[in-house]
Coordinates of C-alpha atoms and ligand atoms in Angstrom, one line a residue:
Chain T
X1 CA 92.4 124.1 109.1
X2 CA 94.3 125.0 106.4
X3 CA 95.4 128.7 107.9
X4 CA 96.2 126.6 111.1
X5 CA 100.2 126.4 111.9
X6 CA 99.5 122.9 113.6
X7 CA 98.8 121.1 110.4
X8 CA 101.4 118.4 109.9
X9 CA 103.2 119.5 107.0
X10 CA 106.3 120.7 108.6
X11 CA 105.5 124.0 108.6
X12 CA 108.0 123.7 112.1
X13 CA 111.1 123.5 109.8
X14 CA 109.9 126.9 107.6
X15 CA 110.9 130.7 108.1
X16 CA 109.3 132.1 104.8
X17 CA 113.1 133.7 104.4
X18 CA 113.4 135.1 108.1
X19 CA 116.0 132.8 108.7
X20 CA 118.4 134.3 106.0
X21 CA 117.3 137.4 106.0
X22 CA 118.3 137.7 109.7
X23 CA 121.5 136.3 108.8
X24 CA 121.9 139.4 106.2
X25 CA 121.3 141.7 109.0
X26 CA 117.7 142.0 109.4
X27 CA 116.9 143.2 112.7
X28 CA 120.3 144.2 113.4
X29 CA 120.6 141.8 115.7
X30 CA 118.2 142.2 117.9
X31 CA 118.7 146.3 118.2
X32 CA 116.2 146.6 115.6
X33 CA 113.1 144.1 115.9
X34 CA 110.2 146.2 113.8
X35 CA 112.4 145.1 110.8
X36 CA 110.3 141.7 111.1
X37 CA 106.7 143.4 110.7
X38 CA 108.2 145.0 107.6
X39 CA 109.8 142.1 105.9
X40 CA 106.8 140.5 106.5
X41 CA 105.0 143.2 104.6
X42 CA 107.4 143.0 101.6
X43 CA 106.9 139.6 101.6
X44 CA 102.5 140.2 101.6
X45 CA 103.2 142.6 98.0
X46 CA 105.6 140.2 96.5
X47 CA 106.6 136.7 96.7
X48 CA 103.0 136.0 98.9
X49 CA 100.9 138.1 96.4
X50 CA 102.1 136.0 93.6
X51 CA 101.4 132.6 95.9
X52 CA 97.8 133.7 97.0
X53 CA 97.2 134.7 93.4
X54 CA 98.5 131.3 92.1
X55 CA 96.6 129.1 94.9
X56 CA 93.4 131.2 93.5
X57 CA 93.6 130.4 90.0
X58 CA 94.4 126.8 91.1
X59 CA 91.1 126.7 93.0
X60 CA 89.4 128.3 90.3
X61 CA 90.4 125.6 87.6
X62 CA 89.7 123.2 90.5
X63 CA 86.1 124.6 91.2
X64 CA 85.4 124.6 87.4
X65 CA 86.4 121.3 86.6
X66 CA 84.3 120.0 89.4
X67 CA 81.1 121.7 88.4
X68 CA 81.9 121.2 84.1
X69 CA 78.9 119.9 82.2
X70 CA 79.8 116.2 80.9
X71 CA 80.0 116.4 77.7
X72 CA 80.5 112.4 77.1
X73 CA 84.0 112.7 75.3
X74 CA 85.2 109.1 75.5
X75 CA 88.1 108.5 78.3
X76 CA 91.2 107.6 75.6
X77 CA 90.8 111.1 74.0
X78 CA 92.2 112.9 77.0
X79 CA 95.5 110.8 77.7
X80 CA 97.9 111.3 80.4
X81 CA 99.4 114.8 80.9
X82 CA 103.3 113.6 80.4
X83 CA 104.0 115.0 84.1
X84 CA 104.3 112.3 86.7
X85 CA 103.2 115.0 89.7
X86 CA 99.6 115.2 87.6
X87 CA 96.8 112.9 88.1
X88 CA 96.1 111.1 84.5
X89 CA 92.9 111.0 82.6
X90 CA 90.8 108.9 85.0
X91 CA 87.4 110.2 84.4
X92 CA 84.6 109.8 81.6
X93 CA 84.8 113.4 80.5
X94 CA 88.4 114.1 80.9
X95 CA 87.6 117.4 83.1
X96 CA 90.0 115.8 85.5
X97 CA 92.9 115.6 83.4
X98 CA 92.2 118.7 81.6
X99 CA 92.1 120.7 84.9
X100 CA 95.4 118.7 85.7
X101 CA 97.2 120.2 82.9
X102 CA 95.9 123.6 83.3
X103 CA 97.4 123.2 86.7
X104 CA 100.5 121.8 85.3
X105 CA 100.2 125.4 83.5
X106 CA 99.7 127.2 86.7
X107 CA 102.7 125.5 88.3
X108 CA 105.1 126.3 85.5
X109 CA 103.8 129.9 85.6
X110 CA 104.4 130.3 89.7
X111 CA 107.8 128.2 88.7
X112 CA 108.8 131.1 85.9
X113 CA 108.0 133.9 88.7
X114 CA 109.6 132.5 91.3
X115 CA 113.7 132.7 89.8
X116 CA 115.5 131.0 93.7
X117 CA 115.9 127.2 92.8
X118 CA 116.2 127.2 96.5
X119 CA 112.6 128.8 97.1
X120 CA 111.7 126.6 94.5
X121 CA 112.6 123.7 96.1
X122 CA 111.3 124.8 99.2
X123 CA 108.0 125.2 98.3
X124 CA 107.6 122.2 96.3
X125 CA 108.9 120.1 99.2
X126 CA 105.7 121.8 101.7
X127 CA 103.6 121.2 98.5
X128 CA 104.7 117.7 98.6
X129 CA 103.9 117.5 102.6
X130 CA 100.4 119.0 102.0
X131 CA 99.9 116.5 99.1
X132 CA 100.6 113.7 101.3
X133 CA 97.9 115.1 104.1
X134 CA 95.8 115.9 101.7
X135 CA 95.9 111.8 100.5
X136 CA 94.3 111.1 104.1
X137 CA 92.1 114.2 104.8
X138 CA 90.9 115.4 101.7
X139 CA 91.5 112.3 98.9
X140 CA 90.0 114.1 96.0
X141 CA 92.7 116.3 95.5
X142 CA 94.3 113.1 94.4
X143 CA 91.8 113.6 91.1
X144 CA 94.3 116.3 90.1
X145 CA 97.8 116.0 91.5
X146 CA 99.7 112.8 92.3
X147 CA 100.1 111.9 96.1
X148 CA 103.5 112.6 97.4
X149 CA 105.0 114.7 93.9
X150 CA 106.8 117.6 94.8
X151 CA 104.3 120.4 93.3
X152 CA 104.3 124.1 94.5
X153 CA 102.9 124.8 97.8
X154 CA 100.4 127.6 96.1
X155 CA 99.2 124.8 93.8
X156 CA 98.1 122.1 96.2
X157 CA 96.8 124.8 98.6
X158 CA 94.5 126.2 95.7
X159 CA 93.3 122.5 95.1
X160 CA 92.5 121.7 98.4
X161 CA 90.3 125.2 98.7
X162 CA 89.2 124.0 95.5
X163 CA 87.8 120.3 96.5
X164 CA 87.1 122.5 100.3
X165 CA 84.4 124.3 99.1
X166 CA 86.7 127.1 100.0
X167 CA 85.8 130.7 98.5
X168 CA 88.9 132.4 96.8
X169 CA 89.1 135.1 99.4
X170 CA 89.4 132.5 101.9
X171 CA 92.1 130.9 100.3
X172 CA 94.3 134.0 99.7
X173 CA 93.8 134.7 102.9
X174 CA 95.1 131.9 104.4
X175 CA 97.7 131.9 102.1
X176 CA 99.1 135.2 103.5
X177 CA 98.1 134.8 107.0
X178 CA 100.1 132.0 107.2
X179 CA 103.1 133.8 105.2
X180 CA 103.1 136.1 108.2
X181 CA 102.0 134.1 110.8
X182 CA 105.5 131.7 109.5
X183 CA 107.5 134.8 110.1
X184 CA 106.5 136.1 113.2
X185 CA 106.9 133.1 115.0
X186 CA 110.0 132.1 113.2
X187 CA 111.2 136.0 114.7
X188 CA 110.7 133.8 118.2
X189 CA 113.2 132.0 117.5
X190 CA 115.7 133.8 115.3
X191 CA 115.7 137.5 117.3
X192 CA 115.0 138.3 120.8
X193 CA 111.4 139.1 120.4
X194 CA 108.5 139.5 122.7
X195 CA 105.4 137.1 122.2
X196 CA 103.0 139.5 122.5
X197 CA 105.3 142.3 120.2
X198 CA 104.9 139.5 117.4
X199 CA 101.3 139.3 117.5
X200 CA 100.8 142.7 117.8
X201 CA 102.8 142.8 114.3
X202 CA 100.4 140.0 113.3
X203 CA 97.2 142.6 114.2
X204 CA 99.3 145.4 113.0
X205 CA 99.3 143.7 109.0
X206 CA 95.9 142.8 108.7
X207 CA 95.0 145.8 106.1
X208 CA 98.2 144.6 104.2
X209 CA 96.3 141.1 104.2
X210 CA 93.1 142.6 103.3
X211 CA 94.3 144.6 100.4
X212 CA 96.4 141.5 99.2
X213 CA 93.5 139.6 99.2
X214 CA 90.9 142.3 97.6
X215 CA 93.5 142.4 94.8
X216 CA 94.0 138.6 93.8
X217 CA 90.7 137.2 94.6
X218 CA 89.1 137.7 91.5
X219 CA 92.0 136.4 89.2
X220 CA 91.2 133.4 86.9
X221 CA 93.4 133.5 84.1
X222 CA 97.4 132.4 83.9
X223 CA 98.3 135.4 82.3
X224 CA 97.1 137.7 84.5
X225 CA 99.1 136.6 87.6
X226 CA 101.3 139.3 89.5
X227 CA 104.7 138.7 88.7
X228 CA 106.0 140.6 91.5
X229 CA 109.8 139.5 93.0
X230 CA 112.1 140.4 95.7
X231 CA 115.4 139.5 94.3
X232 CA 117.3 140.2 97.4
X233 CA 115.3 137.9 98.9
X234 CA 116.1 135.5 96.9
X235 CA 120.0 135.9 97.3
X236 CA 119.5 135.4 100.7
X237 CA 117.4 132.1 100.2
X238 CA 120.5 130.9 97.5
X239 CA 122.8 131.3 100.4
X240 CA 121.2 129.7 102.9
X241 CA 121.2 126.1 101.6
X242 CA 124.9 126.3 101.6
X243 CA 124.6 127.6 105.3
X244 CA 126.1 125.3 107.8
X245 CA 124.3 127.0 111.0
X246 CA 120.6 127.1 110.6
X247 CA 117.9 126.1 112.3
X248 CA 115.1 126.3 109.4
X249 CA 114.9 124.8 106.2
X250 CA 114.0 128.0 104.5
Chain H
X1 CA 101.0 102.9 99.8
X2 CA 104.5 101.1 100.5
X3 CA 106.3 98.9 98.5
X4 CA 106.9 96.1 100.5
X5 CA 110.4 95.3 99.0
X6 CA 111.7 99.0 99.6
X7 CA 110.1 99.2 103.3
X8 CA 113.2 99.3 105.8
X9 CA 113.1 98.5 109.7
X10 CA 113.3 102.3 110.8
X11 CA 114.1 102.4 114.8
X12 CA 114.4 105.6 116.2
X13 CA 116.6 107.1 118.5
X14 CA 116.6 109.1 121.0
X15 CA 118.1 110.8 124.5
X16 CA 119.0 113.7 126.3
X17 CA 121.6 116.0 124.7
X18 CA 125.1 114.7 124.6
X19 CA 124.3 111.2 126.2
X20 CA 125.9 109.3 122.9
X21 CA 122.9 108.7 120.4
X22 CA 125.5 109.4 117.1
X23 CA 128.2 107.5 118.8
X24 CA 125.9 104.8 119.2
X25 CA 124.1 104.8 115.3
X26 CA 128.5 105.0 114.0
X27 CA 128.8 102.0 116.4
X28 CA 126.0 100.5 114.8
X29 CA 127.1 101.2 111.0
X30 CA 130.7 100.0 111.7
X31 CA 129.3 96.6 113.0
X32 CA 126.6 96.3 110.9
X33 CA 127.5 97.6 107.4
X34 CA 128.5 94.4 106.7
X35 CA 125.5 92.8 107.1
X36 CA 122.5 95.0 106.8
X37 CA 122.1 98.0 104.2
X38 CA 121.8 100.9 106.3
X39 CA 120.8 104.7 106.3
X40 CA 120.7 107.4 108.7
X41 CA 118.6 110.4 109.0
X42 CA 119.8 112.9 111.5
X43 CA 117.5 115.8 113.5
X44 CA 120.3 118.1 114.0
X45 CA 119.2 121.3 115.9
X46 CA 121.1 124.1 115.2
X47 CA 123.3 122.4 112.7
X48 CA 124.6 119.3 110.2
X49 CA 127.0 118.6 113.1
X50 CA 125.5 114.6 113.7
X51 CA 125.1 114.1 109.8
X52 CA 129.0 115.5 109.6
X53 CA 130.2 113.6 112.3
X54 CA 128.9 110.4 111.1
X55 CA 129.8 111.4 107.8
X56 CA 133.3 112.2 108.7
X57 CA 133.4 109.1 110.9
X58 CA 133.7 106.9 107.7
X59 CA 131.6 104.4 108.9
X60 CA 128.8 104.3 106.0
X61 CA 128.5 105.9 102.5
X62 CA 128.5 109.7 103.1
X63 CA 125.8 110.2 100.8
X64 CA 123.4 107.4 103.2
X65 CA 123.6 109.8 105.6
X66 CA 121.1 113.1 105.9
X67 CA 119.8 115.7 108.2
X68 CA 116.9 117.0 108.6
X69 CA 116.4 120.6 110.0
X70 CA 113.5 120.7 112.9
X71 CA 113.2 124.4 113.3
X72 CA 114.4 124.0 116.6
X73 CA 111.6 122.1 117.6
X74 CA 113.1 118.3 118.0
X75 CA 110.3 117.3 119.9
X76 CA 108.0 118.6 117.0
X77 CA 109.4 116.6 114.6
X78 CA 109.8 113.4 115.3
X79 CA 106.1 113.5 117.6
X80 CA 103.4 116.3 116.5
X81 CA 104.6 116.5 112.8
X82 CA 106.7 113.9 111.6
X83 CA 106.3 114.6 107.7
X84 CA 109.5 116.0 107.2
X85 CA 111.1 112.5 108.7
X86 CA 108.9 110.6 107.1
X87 CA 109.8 112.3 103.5
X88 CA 113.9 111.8 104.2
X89 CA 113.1 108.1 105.5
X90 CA 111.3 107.2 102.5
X91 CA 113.4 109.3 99.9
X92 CA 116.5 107.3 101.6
X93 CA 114.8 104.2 101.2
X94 CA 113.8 104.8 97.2
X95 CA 117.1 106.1 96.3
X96 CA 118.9 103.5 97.9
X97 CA 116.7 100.6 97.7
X98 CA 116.6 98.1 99.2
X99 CA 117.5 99.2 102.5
X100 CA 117.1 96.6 105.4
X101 CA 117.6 99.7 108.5
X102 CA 117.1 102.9 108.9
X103 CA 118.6 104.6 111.8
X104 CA 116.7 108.0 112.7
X105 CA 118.7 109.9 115.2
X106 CA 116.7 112.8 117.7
X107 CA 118.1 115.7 118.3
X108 CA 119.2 115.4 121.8
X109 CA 115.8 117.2 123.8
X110 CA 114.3 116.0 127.4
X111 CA 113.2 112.9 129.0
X112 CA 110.0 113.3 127.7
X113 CA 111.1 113.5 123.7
X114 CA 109.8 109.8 122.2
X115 CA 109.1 109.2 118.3
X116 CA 106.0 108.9 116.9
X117 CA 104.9 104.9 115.9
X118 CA 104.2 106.8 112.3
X119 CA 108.0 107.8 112.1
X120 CA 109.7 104.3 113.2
X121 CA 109.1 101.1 113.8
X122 CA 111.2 100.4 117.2
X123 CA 113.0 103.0 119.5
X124 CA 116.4 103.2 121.7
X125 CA 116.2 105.6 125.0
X126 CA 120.2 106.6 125.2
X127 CA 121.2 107.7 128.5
X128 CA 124.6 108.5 130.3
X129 CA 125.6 107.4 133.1
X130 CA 127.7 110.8 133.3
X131 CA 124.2 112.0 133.7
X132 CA 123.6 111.2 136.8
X133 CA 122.6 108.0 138.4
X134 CA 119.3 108.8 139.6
X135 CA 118.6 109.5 136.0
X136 CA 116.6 106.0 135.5
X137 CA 114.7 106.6 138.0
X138 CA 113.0 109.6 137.7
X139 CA 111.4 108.0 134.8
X140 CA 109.5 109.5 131.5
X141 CA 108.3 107.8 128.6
X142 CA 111.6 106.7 126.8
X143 CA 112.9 105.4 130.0
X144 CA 109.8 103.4 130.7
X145 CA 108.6 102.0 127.5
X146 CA 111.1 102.6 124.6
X147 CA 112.1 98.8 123.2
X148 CA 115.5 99.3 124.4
X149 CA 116.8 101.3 126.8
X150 CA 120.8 102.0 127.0
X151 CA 123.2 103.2 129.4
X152 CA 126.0 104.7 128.0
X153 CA 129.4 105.4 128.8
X154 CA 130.1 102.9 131.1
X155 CA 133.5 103.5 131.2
X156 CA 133.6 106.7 133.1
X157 CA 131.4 105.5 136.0
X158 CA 133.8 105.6 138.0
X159 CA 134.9 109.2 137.5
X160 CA 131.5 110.5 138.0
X161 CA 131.0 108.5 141.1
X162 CA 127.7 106.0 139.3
X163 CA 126.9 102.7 140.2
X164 CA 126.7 101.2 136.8
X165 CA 124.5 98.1 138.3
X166 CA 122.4 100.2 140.5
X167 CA 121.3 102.6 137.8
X168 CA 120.4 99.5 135.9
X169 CA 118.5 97.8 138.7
X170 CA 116.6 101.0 138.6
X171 CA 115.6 101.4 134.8
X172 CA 114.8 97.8 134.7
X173 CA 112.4 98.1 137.7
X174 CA 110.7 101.6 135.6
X175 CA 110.9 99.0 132.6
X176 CA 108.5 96.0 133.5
X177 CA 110.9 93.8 132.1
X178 CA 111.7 95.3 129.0
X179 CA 115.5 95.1 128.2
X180 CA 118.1 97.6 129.6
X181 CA 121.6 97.6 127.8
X182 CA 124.9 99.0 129.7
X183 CA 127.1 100.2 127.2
X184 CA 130.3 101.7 126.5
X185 CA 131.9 101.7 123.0
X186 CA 135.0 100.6 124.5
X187 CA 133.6 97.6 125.7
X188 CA 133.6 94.8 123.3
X189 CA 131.0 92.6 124.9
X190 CA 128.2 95.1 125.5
X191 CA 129.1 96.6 121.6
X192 CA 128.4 92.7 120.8
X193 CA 124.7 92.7 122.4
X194 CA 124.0 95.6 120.9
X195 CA 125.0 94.5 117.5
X196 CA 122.3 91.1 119.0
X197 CA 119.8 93.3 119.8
X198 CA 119.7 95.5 116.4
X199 CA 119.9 92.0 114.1
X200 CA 117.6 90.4 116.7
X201 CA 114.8 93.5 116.6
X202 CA 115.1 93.7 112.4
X203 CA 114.3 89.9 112.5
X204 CA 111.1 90.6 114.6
X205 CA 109.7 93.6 112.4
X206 CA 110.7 91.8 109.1
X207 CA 109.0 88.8 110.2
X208 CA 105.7 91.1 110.2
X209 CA 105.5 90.1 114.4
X210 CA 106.4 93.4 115.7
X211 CA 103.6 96.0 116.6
X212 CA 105.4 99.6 117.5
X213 CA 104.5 100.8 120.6
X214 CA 103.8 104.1 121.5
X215 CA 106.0 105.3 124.8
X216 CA 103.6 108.4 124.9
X217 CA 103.5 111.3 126.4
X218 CA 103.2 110.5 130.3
X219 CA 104.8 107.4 131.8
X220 CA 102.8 104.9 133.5
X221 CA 102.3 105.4 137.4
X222 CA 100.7 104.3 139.8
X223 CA 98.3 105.6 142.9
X224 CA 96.3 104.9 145.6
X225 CA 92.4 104.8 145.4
X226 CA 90.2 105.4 147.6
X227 CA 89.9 101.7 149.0
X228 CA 93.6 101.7 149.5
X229 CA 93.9 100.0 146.2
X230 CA 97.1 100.0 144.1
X231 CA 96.3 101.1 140.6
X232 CA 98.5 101.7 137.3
X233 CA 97.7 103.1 134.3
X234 CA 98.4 106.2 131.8
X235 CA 96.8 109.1 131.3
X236 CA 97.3 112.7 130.3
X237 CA 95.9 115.3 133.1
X238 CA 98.5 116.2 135.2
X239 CA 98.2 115.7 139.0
Ligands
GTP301 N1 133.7 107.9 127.5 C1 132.8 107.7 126.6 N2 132.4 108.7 125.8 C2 131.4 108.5 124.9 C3 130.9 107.3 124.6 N3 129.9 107.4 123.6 C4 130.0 108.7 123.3 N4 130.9 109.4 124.0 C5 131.2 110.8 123.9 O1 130.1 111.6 124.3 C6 130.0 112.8 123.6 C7 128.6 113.0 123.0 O2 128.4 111.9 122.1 P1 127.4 112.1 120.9 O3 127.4 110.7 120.2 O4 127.8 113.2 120.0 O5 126.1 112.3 121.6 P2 124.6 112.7 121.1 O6 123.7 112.1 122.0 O7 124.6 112.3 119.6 O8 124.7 114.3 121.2 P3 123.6 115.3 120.6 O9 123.3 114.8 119.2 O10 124.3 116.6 120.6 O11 122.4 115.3 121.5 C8 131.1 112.8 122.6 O12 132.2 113.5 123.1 C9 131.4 111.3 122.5 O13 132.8 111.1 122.1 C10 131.3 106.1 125.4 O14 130.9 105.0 125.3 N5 132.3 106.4 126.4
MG302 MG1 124.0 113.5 118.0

């Protein structure tokens, strides 16, 4: 479900960065389409590595909280985390609210490797749409983060996975298939591109997605997330929000 | 999950392209404001053009008034995934609270474009009489079942060769009843039963009494069964 375009989280109003990056001359206006396959690839070794890798660590201090050993610490020694996006202390052990802040960690840490306040905002406004489905589908994320806060996509992915029963691979996975899938039908829009070109771009990046996911899967740790960045993708992202002609939000 | 107090009346509405749905919401501000606290959320498709006109228009606080991109999918979002709506209707309504209206204009799409009951509370069907007058006829969801259904522009039937009463004969018989509205903004008297028909419809939903119905997808129709019977109904396989 959660790879699938279909979920209602606006993912209709997204272009991962197409959108600007067309605008900056990226498929040279239609004389140049493959440019799309390989922006999506850029994309899979930066700004969607570091997302996969932060929606795994999220899962795994998810998983781990969820399977702790109680160790019968009384409910007022954990207090509330300070941030109004994370779920407060509302368990006997406190694993909840413990695993809240280490996500309020994790968020901070994608925030500090992602430097576009526009991508920034961008994402936290999906996270904030998946939050809100996830308040109706799957209600124990709501152990964690706050229904309707505006948390970073990556984060409230790696939490649902987390509650899921979803495997780390899976969710970096998904989190790059949908990356590219985002793209590639964005290109439908943006460039005069064929349907079946644009899955065949899709079929064409599935190593990159493998190899993505092979290298984040096994991360647990803050520290050790990719800080990999495409800043001139995020010049074009800064100058889209003052764009007057655009058909995606990002 | 609402706050009662902060919950506004959010009708919806939408038309074809062009057929006068932002003309009709700066209508509505200019003789409303008064009255009701209002905001707008606009589904522009390709640009801010609807949230600059209104804006420019004067006829509401700028900053009331703001767009939503829709990925130029309009149908999308304000049926199949209405979360980005939903987030500006709500954000409107906490940072202006209390708000007693929210207006939520479509971008203009087809005759079969209708908002989701999740998005708004009450829907307007805007067509034009410069259209076409067959228009009402042919039907769709919006034209059958939206709460109100208006036709706009009045004041050029004449150069586009409409019978203004004909085309409403004909949506009222596609509407069961449900009220059609001839309008032009140059016509004082039909701007006034709009302006009744907006205070008389926040009335209803405030007073809890209103249950938002859902145009859907395929308008109802009828056939002939195998006994010769007349039947009417909805349904969604095509035929
Ligand atoms: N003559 C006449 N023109 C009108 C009337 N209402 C709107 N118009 C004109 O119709 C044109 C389209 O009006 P809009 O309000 O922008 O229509 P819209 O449905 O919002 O258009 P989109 O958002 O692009 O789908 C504009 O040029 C308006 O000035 C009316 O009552 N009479
Ligand atoms: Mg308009």
């Amino acid at each position: 479900m959660l790879a699938d375009g279909r979920l209602p989280t606006g993912g209709h109003t997204q272009s991962a960065g197409l959108e600007p990056a067309v605008r900056a001359g990226l498929g040279a206006g239609g004389d140049r389409l493959t440019d799309v396959a390989g922006y999506a690839r850029d994309r899979l070794r930066t700004i969607t590595r570091v997302e996969a890798a932060v929606a795994v660590v999220a899962r795994h201090i998810t998983v781990s909280a969820a399977t702790a050993p109680r160790r019968g610490s009384r409910p007022d020694k954990w207090p509330a985390t300070g941030d109004p996006r994370l779920s407060p202390a509302d368990d006997a052990t406190g694993t909840a609210s413990r695993a809240a802040m280490s996500l309020g960690m994790v968020e901070a840490a994608w925030a500090a490797r992602t430097p576009s306040q526009v991508m920034r905002g961008a994402a936290r406004r999906q996270g904030r749409a998946y939050l809100r489905l996830a308040a109706r589908v799957w209600p124990d994320v709501l152990r964690y983060l706050r229904n309707d806060t505006e948390v970073a996509r990556p984060v409230v992915v790696g939490v649902i996975a987390g509650v899921t029963g979803l495997s780390a691979e899976q969710v970096a996975r998904s989190v790059a298939h949908d990356d590219v899938q985002t793209v590639v039908s964005a290109s439908l829009k943006l460039l005069p591109v064929d349907p079946a070109d644009a899955a065949s771009w899709l079929a064409g990046l599935h190593d990159d997605i493998e190899r993505l996911v092979t290298d984040v899967a096994s991360l647990t740790e803050i520290d050790k997330l990719p800080a990999s960045g495409a800043p001139l993708l995020d010049v074009f992202a800064q100058n889209h929000a003052d764009e007057r002609m655009r058909l995606f939000h990002a | 999950m609402h706050d009662h107090s902060t919950r506004s009346f959010r009708l919806g509405i939408a038309g074809p392209v062009g057929t006068g749905k932002s003309s009709l919401i700066a209508t509505v501000c200019s003789e409303l404001s008064a009255e009701l606290r209002l905001g707008v959320i606009t589904n522009d498709i390709y640009t801010d053009e609807d949230a600059r006109l209104l804006r420019s228009a004067g006829v509401l606080d700028p900053e009331r008034i703001r767009a939503v991109e829709t990925g130029a999918c309009p149908h999308t979002a304000i049926r199949d995934d209405v979360t980005p709506n939903l987030i500006a209707v709500e954000d409107l309504e906490r940072d202006f609270a209390p708000l007693d209206v929210v207006l939520v204009e479509s971008g203009g799409d087809n005759l079969t474009a209708t908002f989701s009951p999740a998005l708004v509370d009450a829907q307007v069907f805007v067509l034009d009489v410069a259209g076409g007058g067959d228009v009402a006829r042919k039907g769709g969801p919006g034209i059958a079942r939206a709460d109100l259904l208006v036709v706009n522009k009045t004041d050029l039937a004449p150069y586009v060769g409409v019978d203004v009463e004909q085309m409403v004969t004909d949506a009222e018989a596609a509407r069961d009843g449900k009220p059609v509205l001839a309008l032009s903004r140059n016509d004082p008297a039909s701007v006034a039963q709009l302006k009744e028909w907006v205070l008389s419809m926040t009335n209803v939903v405030r007073s809890g009494e209103h249950t938002p119905v859902d145009p859907g997808p395929v308008a109802p129709h009828t056939h002939v069964d195998e006994d010769g019977q007349l039947i009417t109904h909805t349904h969604a396989h095509a035929h």
